[in-house]
Amino acid sequence: MNRRRFLQTAAASGAALFLPILRPGPAGEQSARADTPKKYEGPYFLIIHAGGGWDPTMVCDPKGDPINKQFPKGQFGAASGIKYAPLDYKDDGGKVVYSNQQFFDKWASKLLVVNGIDTTTGNHDTGTRAMWSGKVSDGYPTFSALVAAAKTPGNALGFISNGGYEQTAGLTSLTRMGNVDVVRRIAYPTRLDPNNANYLVHSQPTWERILKAQAERLDGMRRVETLPRVSRAMGSYYVARATDNDLTQLVAQLPPQSQIDRATNPLHRQSLVALASFKSGLGVAANLSIGGFDTHGNHDNAQGRALYTLLSGVDLILDEIKNQGLDGKVVVAVGSDFGRTPAYNAQNGKDHWNITSMLFTGPGITGGRQVGGSDDGFKALTVNATSLQPDPSGTRIRCDHVQRAMRKLAGVQESDAAKKFPVGAEELPLFG
């Protein structure tokens, strides 16, 4: 295979040029990784993106009529110091299936709500980028990629994603794996049934001969290749195809198939792969994502359905974290592109609005708190940079403030990755 053909094949297969490289070895000997990362023990980061622009005034920054027609102005629920909109979520038959009260009564003591965040934009791509990188301009890595690169450099499974903002800026690789069945099939490519170790495409001796031939072929190609970049790409390509890969360690941590089958909430189902990667010691950060929040028409009903999926999904995920022995080890952050306008449009929908909110919980985060805010017209209030109390001459919380605080929380603010992509905002003690 010549150089041009190899690069075409690598690109088509999805093999990234910055995956872990292989150490050249003698012919007939399977090469070993030069930079196999140590098992990572946390903290882990679960980033949940509500795609389309959620409406915080229906959740954690409650505004009644006329901003929300569903409850009177000044009416709200409260739990552990956090105010929330008093809304129930109903199925098509009118039966209440979930409520904000149910969510906040259960989790408010562990939650930090940050209101009045100014994304400075009403553009979907720009808002999503600003939310998770701290920059409206293109080219900055998402927080998940930055923290994975800082914590476990060279780790191909440090950052896995199911959507949202995925820019890596070359800091680390991106692995997409939202489907549990697909993950199993990739981990065990010789099995006709990934759940049956005895139902094989090839016998074990045949598969070992195939692996040996692949290793010999790659070693031969690398001996004659003089360009380091292409040599590294060859190593990356082999890692992507190797069967003794890290995915088998991840798959070993997945819950039983019966539990996976019961996970009907899309966020909960995505989280099963993410949490398995954390338990395996391979994953550092994972993006989870759902859509349905771009509610330009029929806002109350459409936004309500999306919020039900989001909040009930976060509820299930927080339970899952505890059940899988990861309590106190996983930081969960929930955010969206931006917010929705304070006024309804002619279609009873709401359009794009630059003010939004975020939810956080996990190690290093003081819960039972609500910082920042917005006025009766859903415009951001400024806060004192030290106390975070409302201050007319204070600071308007922006996405770069949030990202700086997240980097500090993760302990990566002085990493090479963070220094390469500084956010530049002043430090706000958002997490307590």
Short mmCIF file of C-alpha atoms in Angstrom, two decimals:
data_model
loop_
_atom_site.label_atom_id
_atom_site.label_comp_id
_atom_site.label_asym_id
_atom_site.label_seq_id
_atom_site.Cartn_x
_atom_site.Cartn_y
_atom_site.Cartn_z
CA MET A 1 0.00 0.00 0.00
CA ASN A 2 1.54 3.33 -1.01
CA ARG A 3 1.48 6.43 1.18
CA ARG A 4 -1.43 8.11 -0.61
CA ARG A 5 -3.57 4.97 -0.54
CA PHE A 6 -2.85 4.39 3.15
CA LEU A 7 -3.89 7.90 4.15
CA GLN A 8 -7.09 7.57 2.12
CA THR A 9 -7.89 4.29 3.84
CA ALA A 10 -7.13 5.68 7.30
CA ALA A 11 -9.36 8.68 6.70
CA ALA A 12 -12.21 6.52 5.41
CA SER A 13 -12.01 4.25 8.44
CA GLY A 14 -12.14 7.16 10.89
CA ALA A 15 -8.65 6.51 12.26
CA ALA A 16 -7.43 9.81 13.67
CA LEU A 17 -3.83 10.85 13.21
CA PHE A 18 -3.51 11.72 16.88
CA LEU A 19 -4.50 8.34 18.31
CA PRO A 20 -1.84 6.55 20.42
CA ILE A 21 1.08 5.45 18.30
CA LEU A 22 2.70 2.03 18.10
CA ARG A 23 6.31 1.21 18.88
CA PRO A 24 7.98 -0.50 15.90
CA GLY A 25 8.88 -4.09 16.66
CA PRO A 26 10.50 -7.00 14.88
CA ALA A 27 8.62 -8.73 12.11
CA GLY A 28 6.14 -11.29 13.38
CA GLU A 29 5.80 -9.61 16.75
CA GLN A 30 2.64 -7.63 17.47
CA SER A 31 3.64 -4.04 18.22
CA ALA A 32 2.93 -2.52 21.63
CA ARG A 33 1.76 0.96 22.48
CA ALA A 34 4.44 3.44 23.29
CA ASP A 35 2.27 5.54 25.54
CA THR A 36 -0.36 3.31 27.13
CA PRO A 37 -2.07 5.55 29.72
CA LYS A 38 -2.38 4.55 33.34
CA LYS A 39 -5.83 3.79 34.66
CA TYR A 40 -7.56 7.09 35.39
CA GLU A 41 -9.38 7.25 38.72
CA GLY A 42 -11.29 10.52 38.47
CA PRO A 43 -12.80 12.98 38.73
CA TYR A 44 -14.83 12.27 35.62
CA PHE A 45 -16.88 14.77 33.64
CA LEU A 46 -20.30 14.18 32.12
CA ILE A 47 -21.39 17.04 29.85
CA ILE A 48 -25.09 17.10 28.94
CA HIS A 49 -26.18 19.35 26.09
CA ALA A 50 -29.82 20.31 25.53
CA GLY A 51 -29.68 21.04 21.82
CA GLY A 52 -31.74 23.85 20.37
CA GLY A 53 -31.93 26.34 23.22
CA TRP A 54 -33.83 25.42 26.39
CA ASP A 55 -36.09 27.73 28.36
CA PRO A 56 -34.71 28.20 31.90
CA THR A 57 -37.80 30.21 32.89
CA MET A 58 -39.68 26.90 32.80
CA VAL A 59 -37.12 25.21 35.05
CA CYS A 60 -34.60 26.92 37.32
CA ASP A 61 -35.07 30.66 36.62
CA PRO A 62 -38.87 30.75 37.06
CA LYS A 63 -40.88 33.52 35.41
CA GLY A 64 -44.67 33.40 35.41
CA ASP A 65 -47.27 35.04 33.21
CA PRO A 66 -46.77 36.76 30.76
CA ILE A 67 -43.28 35.28 30.18
CA ASN A 68 -44.75 31.84 30.90
CA LYS A 69 -48.49 31.42 30.50
CA GLN A 70 -48.52 28.22 32.54
CA PHE A 71 -48.30 29.76 36.03
CA PRO A 72 -48.85 33.19 37.65
CA LYS A 73 -46.13 35.80 37.94
CA GLY A 74 -44.22 35.50 41.22
CA GLN A 75 -45.22 31.89 41.79
CA PHE A 76 -42.45 29.32 42.16
CA GLY A 77 -41.45 26.23 44.07
CA ALA A 78 -38.37 26.02 46.29
CA ALA A 79 -36.10 23.25 47.54
CA SER A 80 -32.81 23.62 49.45
CA GLY A 81 -32.54 27.28 48.52
CA ILE A 82 -33.22 26.75 44.81
CA LYS A 83 -36.29 28.28 43.18
CA TYR A 84 -37.95 26.39 40.34
CA ALA A 85 -40.93 26.74 38.02
CA PRO A 86 -43.99 24.87 39.41
CA LEU A 87 -44.59 22.77 36.29
CA ASP A 88 -45.76 19.22 35.76
CA TYR A 89 -45.02 17.20 32.64
CA LYS A 90 -47.88 15.19 31.18
CA ASP A 91 -48.18 12.41 28.62
CA ASP A 92 -50.50 12.59 25.62
CA GLY A 93 -53.36 11.38 27.78
CA GLY A 94 -52.93 14.19 30.28
CA LYS A 95 -51.39 12.03 33.00
CA VAL A 96 -48.59 13.66 35.03
CA VAL A 97 -45.44 11.62 34.40
CA TYR A 98 -42.84 13.91 36.01
CA SER A 99 -42.48 17.37 37.56
CA ASN A 100 -39.92 20.00 38.41
CA GLN A 101 -40.83 19.46 42.06
CA GLN A 102 -39.95 15.79 41.78
CA PHE A 103 -36.56 16.64 40.31
CA PHE A 104 -35.60 19.47 42.65
CA ASP A 105 -36.95 17.86 45.84
CA LYS A 106 -34.66 14.94 45.10
CA TRP A 107 -31.51 16.70 43.92
CA ALA A 108 -31.54 20.40 44.92
CA SER A 109 -29.29 19.89 47.94
CA LYS A 110 -26.56 18.63 45.57
CA LEU A 111 -27.23 21.06 42.71
CA LEU A 112 -25.68 24.36 41.77
CA VAL A 113 -27.85 26.49 39.48
CA VAL A 114 -26.15 29.31 37.59
CA ASN A 115 -28.70 31.74 36.13
CA GLY A 116 -28.33 34.83 33.98
CA ILE A 117 -25.50 33.49 31.81
CA ASP A 118 -24.99 35.67 28.74
CA THR A 119 -24.01 33.58 25.72
CA THR A 120 -23.76 36.84 23.70
CA THR A 121 -25.44 35.14 20.73
CA GLY A 122 -28.66 33.76 19.31
CA ASN A 123 -26.94 31.49 16.80
CA HIS A 124 -27.12 27.75 17.49
CA ASP A 125 -23.57 26.81 16.49
CA THR A 126 -22.03 29.86 18.12
CA GLY A 127 -24.00 29.41 21.34
CA THR A 128 -23.11 25.74 21.62
CA ARG A 129 -19.45 26.54 20.98
CA ALA A 130 -19.44 29.38 23.51
CA MET A 131 -21.17 27.27 26.15
CA TRP A 132 -18.66 24.43 26.09
CA SER A 133 -15.42 26.12 25.01
CA GLY A 134 -15.83 29.64 26.42
CA LYS A 135 -15.31 31.24 23.00
CA VAL A 136 -17.74 32.40 20.34
CA SER A 137 -15.02 32.21 17.68
CA ASP A 138 -14.20 28.87 16.11
CA GLY A 139 -11.10 26.80 16.83
CA TYR A 140 -11.25 26.33 20.60
CA PRO A 141 -11.62 22.82 22.03
CA THR A 142 -14.64 21.67 23.96
CA PHE A 143 -14.07 21.31 27.69
CA SER A 144 -14.35 17.53 27.41
CA ALA A 145 -11.46 17.32 24.95
CA LEU A 146 -9.32 19.74 26.94
CA VAL A 147 -9.74 17.91 30.24
CA ALA A 148 -9.20 14.50 28.61
CA ALA A 149 -5.98 15.72 26.97
CA ALA A 150 -4.74 17.26 30.21
CA LYS A 151 -5.55 14.25 32.39
CA THR A 152 -4.60 11.35 30.09
CA PRO A 153 -2.59 12.52 27.07
CA GLY A 154 -2.49 9.98 24.26
CA ASN A 155 -5.56 8.12 25.50
CA ALA A 156 -7.84 7.26 22.56
CA LEU A 157 -10.85 6.76 24.84
CA GLY A 158 -10.36 9.78 27.10
CA PHE A 159 -13.12 11.72 25.34
CA ILE A 160 -16.24 9.98 24.04
CA SER A 161 -19.18 11.83 22.60
CA ASN A 162 -22.80 11.58 21.58
CA GLY A 163 -23.04 15.09 20.14
CA GLY A 164 -23.01 18.68 21.31
CA TYR A 165 -19.81 20.64 20.76
CA GLU A 166 -17.06 18.18 19.82
CA GLN A 167 -14.10 20.29 18.63
CA THR A 168 -10.83 18.76 19.86
CA ALA A 169 -8.44 21.32 18.30
CA GLY A 170 -5.98 18.44 17.88
CA LEU A 171 -5.53 17.97 21.63
CA THR A 172 -6.89 14.44 21.76
CA SER A 173 -8.95 11.98 19.78
CA LEU A 174 -12.74 11.93 19.60
CA THR A 175 -14.54 8.63 19.94
CA ARG A 176 -18.26 8.44 19.17
CA MET A 177 -20.01 5.50 20.77
CA GLY A 178 -23.60 6.05 21.79
CA ASN A 179 -24.94 2.64 20.76
CA VAL A 180 -24.15 -0.14 23.22
CA ASP A 181 -24.53 -2.90 20.61
CA VAL A 182 -22.17 -1.16 18.21
CA VAL A 183 -19.57 -0.77 20.97
CA ARG A 184 -19.71 -4.49 21.66
CA ARG A 185 -19.36 -5.36 17.98
CA ILE A 186 -16.32 -3.12 17.60
CA ALA A 187 -14.76 -4.56 20.76
CA TYR A 188 -15.25 -8.14 19.54
CA PRO A 189 -14.94 -8.02 15.74
CA THR A 190 -14.43 -11.79 15.44
CA ARG A 191 -17.79 -12.62 17.03
CA LEU A 192 -20.92 -13.09 14.93
CA ASP A 193 -22.83 -12.34 18.11
CA PRO A 194 -20.93 -9.83 20.31
CA ASN A 195 -22.62 -11.29 23.40
CA ASN A 196 -21.51 -14.87 22.63
CA ALA A 197 -17.80 -15.61 22.96
CA ASN A 198 -18.25 -18.99 21.23
CA TYR A 199 -20.04 -17.76 18.10
CA LEU A 200 -17.05 -16.70 16.00
CA VAL A 201 -16.31 -15.65 12.44
CA HIS A 202 -12.87 -17.28 12.62
CA SER A 203 -11.37 -19.87 14.91
CA GLN A 204 -8.88 -18.51 17.43
CA PRO A 205 -5.82 -19.96 15.63
CA THR A 206 -7.00 -18.41 12.33
CA TRP A 207 -7.57 -15.05 13.98
CA GLU A 208 -4.11 -15.14 15.54
CA ARG A 209 -2.60 -15.76 12.09
CA ILE A 210 -4.53 -12.78 10.73
CA LEU A 211 -3.23 -10.57 13.54
CA LYS A 212 0.31 -11.77 12.94
CA ALA A 213 0.04 -11.01 9.22
CA GLN A 214 -1.34 -7.54 9.95
CA ALA A 215 1.51 -6.80 12.36
CA GLU A 216 4.16 -8.04 9.92
CA ARG A 217 2.66 -5.99 7.10
CA LEU A 218 2.50 -2.84 9.19
CA ASP A 219 6.06 -3.29 10.47
CA GLY A 220 7.28 -3.72 6.90
CA MET A 221 5.48 -0.59 5.77
CA ARG A 222 6.85 1.46 8.64
CA ARG A 223 10.44 0.36 8.05
CA VAL A 224 10.43 1.97 4.61
CA GLU A 225 8.41 5.03 5.61
CA THR A 226 10.54 8.07 6.40
CA LEU A 227 7.89 10.71 7.15
CA PRO A 228 7.12 10.70 10.91
CA ARG A 229 3.54 11.90 10.39
CA VAL A 230 2.71 9.03 8.07
CA SER A 231 4.47 6.55 10.33
CA ARG A 232 2.35 7.71 13.26
CA ALA A 233 -0.76 7.45 11.10
CA MET A 234 0.10 3.84 10.32
CA GLY A 235 0.39 3.12 14.01
CA SER A 236 -2.92 4.83 14.67
CA TYR A 237 -4.61 2.86 11.92
CA TYR A 238 -3.39 -0.39 13.41
CA VAL A 239 -4.60 0.58 16.88
CA ALA A 240 -8.03 1.32 15.44
CA ARG A 241 -8.19 -2.18 13.93
CA ALA A 242 -6.54 -4.14 16.75
CA THR A 243 -8.76 -6.59 18.61
CA ASP A 244 -6.83 -6.48 21.85
CA ASN A 245 -8.06 -2.93 22.21
CA ASP A 246 -9.24 -0.98 25.22
CA LEU A 247 -12.87 -1.38 24.21
CA THR A 248 -12.96 -4.85 25.71
CA GLN A 249 -12.15 -3.29 29.09
CA LEU A 250 -14.98 -0.81 28.60
CA VAL A 251 -17.46 -3.49 27.54
CA ALA A 252 -16.62 -5.51 30.64
CA GLN A 253 -17.98 -2.63 32.74
CA LEU A 254 -21.30 -2.34 30.92
CA PRO A 255 -24.39 -3.34 32.93
CA PRO A 256 -26.35 -6.49 32.04
CA GLN A 257 -28.23 -6.48 28.75
CA SER A 258 -31.55 -6.58 30.59
CA GLN A 259 -30.71 -3.28 32.28
CA ILE A 260 -29.60 -1.73 28.99
CA ASP A 261 -32.87 -2.79 27.36
CA ARG A 262 -34.85 -1.05 30.10
CA ALA A 263 -33.01 2.25 29.54
CA THR A 264 -35.58 3.95 27.31
CA ASN A 265 -34.55 7.52 28.14
CA PRO A 266 -31.94 8.50 25.50
CA LEU A 267 -29.69 10.35 27.94
CA HIS A 268 -29.77 7.47 30.40
CA ARG A 269 -28.89 5.02 27.63
CA GLN A 270 -26.01 7.19 26.41
CA SER A 271 -24.73 7.45 29.98
CA LEU A 272 -24.34 3.67 30.30
CA VAL A 273 -21.44 3.71 27.84
CA ALA A 274 -19.96 6.85 29.39
CA LEU A 275 -20.06 5.46 32.93
CA ALA A 276 -18.61 2.15 31.74
CA SER A 277 -15.69 4.08 30.25
CA PHE A 278 -15.19 5.81 33.59
CA LYS A 279 -15.30 2.56 35.56
CA SER A 280 -12.79 0.99 33.19
CA GLY A 281 -10.32 3.79 33.99
CA LEU A 282 -10.14 4.77 30.32
CA GLY A 283 -12.70 7.57 30.03
CA VAL A 284 -12.18 11.05 31.45
CA ALA A 285 -15.02 13.05 29.91
CA ALA A 286 -18.13 12.28 27.88
CA ASN A 287 -20.64 14.37 25.96
CA LEU A 288 -24.30 13.39 26.12
CA SER A 289 -26.84 15.17 23.95
CA ILE A 290 -30.54 15.41 23.13
CA GLY A 291 -32.49 17.82 20.93
CA GLY A 292 -36.02 19.13 20.75
CA PHE A 293 -35.53 22.53 22.41
CA ASP A 294 -35.75 24.81 19.35
CA THR A 295 -39.40 25.61 20.04
CA HIS A 296 -40.39 28.40 17.63
CA GLY A 297 -43.96 27.08 17.63
CA ASN A 298 -46.22 25.49 20.27
CA HIS A 299 -43.57 26.35 22.83
CA ASP A 300 -45.21 25.24 26.07
CA ASN A 301 -46.01 21.72 24.90
CA ALA A 302 -42.89 21.14 22.81
CA GLN A 303 -40.50 22.57 25.39
CA GLY A 304 -42.30 20.62 28.09
CA ARG A 305 -41.73 17.32 26.28
CA ALA A 306 -38.05 18.09 25.81
CA LEU A 307 -37.62 19.21 29.43
CA TYR A 308 -39.30 16.04 30.66
CA THR A 309 -36.78 13.94 28.72
CA LEU A 310 -33.89 16.09 29.97
CA LEU A 311 -34.75 16.29 33.66
CA SER A 312 -35.94 12.70 34.02
CA GLY A 313 -32.78 11.64 32.16
CA VAL A 314 -30.53 13.59 34.51
CA ASP A 315 -32.45 12.07 37.43
CA LEU A 316 -31.79 8.55 36.10
CA ILE A 317 -28.14 9.36 35.42
CA LEU A 318 -27.52 10.65 38.94
CA ASP A 319 -29.08 7.47 40.32
CA GLU A 320 -26.95 5.42 37.92
CA ILE A 321 -23.78 7.15 39.06
CA LYS A 322 -24.55 6.14 42.64
CA ASN A 323 -25.61 2.61 41.74
CA GLN A 324 -22.39 2.01 39.80
CA GLY A 325 -20.16 3.07 42.68
CA LEU A 326 -19.13 6.38 41.15
CA ASP A 327 -20.84 8.66 43.65
CA GLY A 328 -18.59 11.60 44.50
CA LYS A 329 -16.43 11.01 41.42
CA VAL A 330 -18.47 12.40 38.52
CA VAL A 331 -19.05 16.08 37.74
CA VAL A 332 -22.27 16.58 35.78
CA ALA A 333 -22.84 19.81 33.82
CA VAL A 334 -26.07 20.61 31.97
CA GLY A 335 -26.34 23.45 29.47
CA SER A 336 -27.80 24.56 26.15
CA ASP A 337 -27.15 26.78 23.13
CA PHE A 338 -28.92 29.78 24.75
CA GLY A 339 -32.38 30.56 26.18
CA ARG A 340 -35.79 31.43 24.74
CA THR A 341 -37.33 34.89 24.37
CA PRO A 342 -39.45 36.33 27.21
CA ALA A 343 -42.35 36.90 24.77
CA TYR A 344 -44.31 34.42 22.68
CA ASN A 345 -44.40 34.81 18.90
CA ALA A 346 -47.44 34.54 16.61
CA GLN A 347 -47.15 30.73 16.60
CA ASN A 348 -47.19 30.54 20.41
CA GLY A 349 -43.52 29.72 20.17
CA LYS A 350 -40.45 31.43 21.56
CA ASP A 351 -37.42 32.50 19.59
CA HIS A 352 -33.70 32.69 20.40
CA TRP A 353 -32.53 34.64 23.48
CA ASN A 354 -28.96 35.09 24.64
CA ILE A 355 -29.62 34.58 28.38
CA THR A 356 -29.57 31.04 29.76
CA SER A 357 -28.84 28.86 32.79
CA MET A 358 -26.73 25.82 33.70
CA LEU A 359 -26.96 23.03 36.27
CA PHE A 360 -23.96 21.44 38.01
CA THR A 361 -23.39 18.71 40.56
CA GLY A 362 -20.48 16.56 41.66
CA PRO A 363 -17.20 16.65 43.60
CA GLY A 364 -15.92 20.12 44.42
CA ILE A 365 -19.32 21.74 43.85
CA THR A 366 -21.25 23.19 46.78
CA GLY A 367 -24.89 22.24 46.23
CA GLY A 368 -28.13 23.83 47.37
CA ARG A 369 -27.16 27.11 45.72
CA GLN A 370 -28.50 29.38 43.03
CA VAL A 371 -26.13 32.09 41.78
CA GLY A 372 -26.64 34.78 39.19
CA GLY A 373 -30.08 35.69 38.00
CA SER A 374 -32.30 37.66 35.67
CA ASP A 375 -34.85 40.42 36.12
CA ASP A 376 -38.59 40.32 35.46
CA GLY A 377 -37.92 40.83 31.76
CA PHE A 378 -35.49 37.89 31.66
CA LYS A 379 -32.44 40.11 31.25
CA ALA A 380 -29.24 39.11 33.02
CA LEU A 381 -28.42 40.65 36.40
CA THR A 382 -24.81 41.55 37.15
CA VAL A 383 -23.12 40.06 40.22
CA ASN A 384 -20.30 40.94 42.57
CA ALA A 385 -17.20 39.07 41.40
CA THR A 386 -16.39 37.95 44.94
CA SER A 387 -19.72 37.30 46.66
CA LEU A 388 -21.77 36.53 43.51
CA GLN A 389 -24.57 38.60 45.01
CA PRO A 390 -26.54 40.96 42.73
CA ASP A 391 -24.54 44.14 42.13
CA PRO A 392 -25.60 46.87 39.64
CA SER A 393 -21.95 47.70 39.00
CA GLY A 394 -20.85 44.07 38.97
CA THR A 395 -20.07 41.45 36.34
CA ARG A 396 -22.42 39.82 33.87
CA ILE A 397 -21.73 36.06 33.93
CA ARG A 398 -20.58 34.79 30.54
CA CYS A 399 -19.65 31.41 29.13
CA ASP A 400 -15.93 32.15 29.44
CA HIS A 401 -16.41 32.74 33.20
CA VAL A 402 -18.06 29.34 33.44
CA GLN A 403 -15.31 27.64 31.44
CA ARG A 404 -12.58 29.19 33.56
CA ALA A 405 -14.34 27.94 36.69
CA MET A 406 -14.73 24.46 35.17
CA ARG A 407 -11.04 24.30 34.31
CA LYS A 408 -10.15 25.25 37.87
CA LEU A 409 -12.59 22.68 39.25
CA ALA A 410 -10.94 20.01 37.09
CA GLY A 411 -7.46 21.15 38.15
CA VAL A 412 -6.34 21.70 34.55
CA GLN A 413 -6.12 25.50 34.47
CA GLU A 414 -2.30 25.34 34.40
CA SER A 415 -2.07 22.46 31.94
CA ASP A 416 -0.37 22.86 28.59
CA ALA A 417 -3.74 22.37 26.88
CA ALA A 418 -5.38 25.17 28.88
CA LYS A 419 -2.43 27.50 28.33
CA LYS A 420 -2.61 26.86 24.61
CA PHE A 421 -6.29 27.88 24.64
CA PRO A 422 -6.75 30.55 27.35
CA VAL A 423 -10.25 31.87 28.00
CA GLY A 424 -9.13 35.17 29.54
CA ALA A 425 -12.17 35.82 31.74
CA GLU A 426 -11.82 36.98 35.33
CA GLU A 427 -12.18 34.26 37.93
CA LEU A 428 -15.61 33.90 39.54
CA PRO A 429 -16.02 31.49 42.51
CA LEU A 430 -19.01 29.79 40.91
CA PHE A 431 -18.53 26.38 42.48
CA GLY A 432 -18.16 27.55 46.07
#
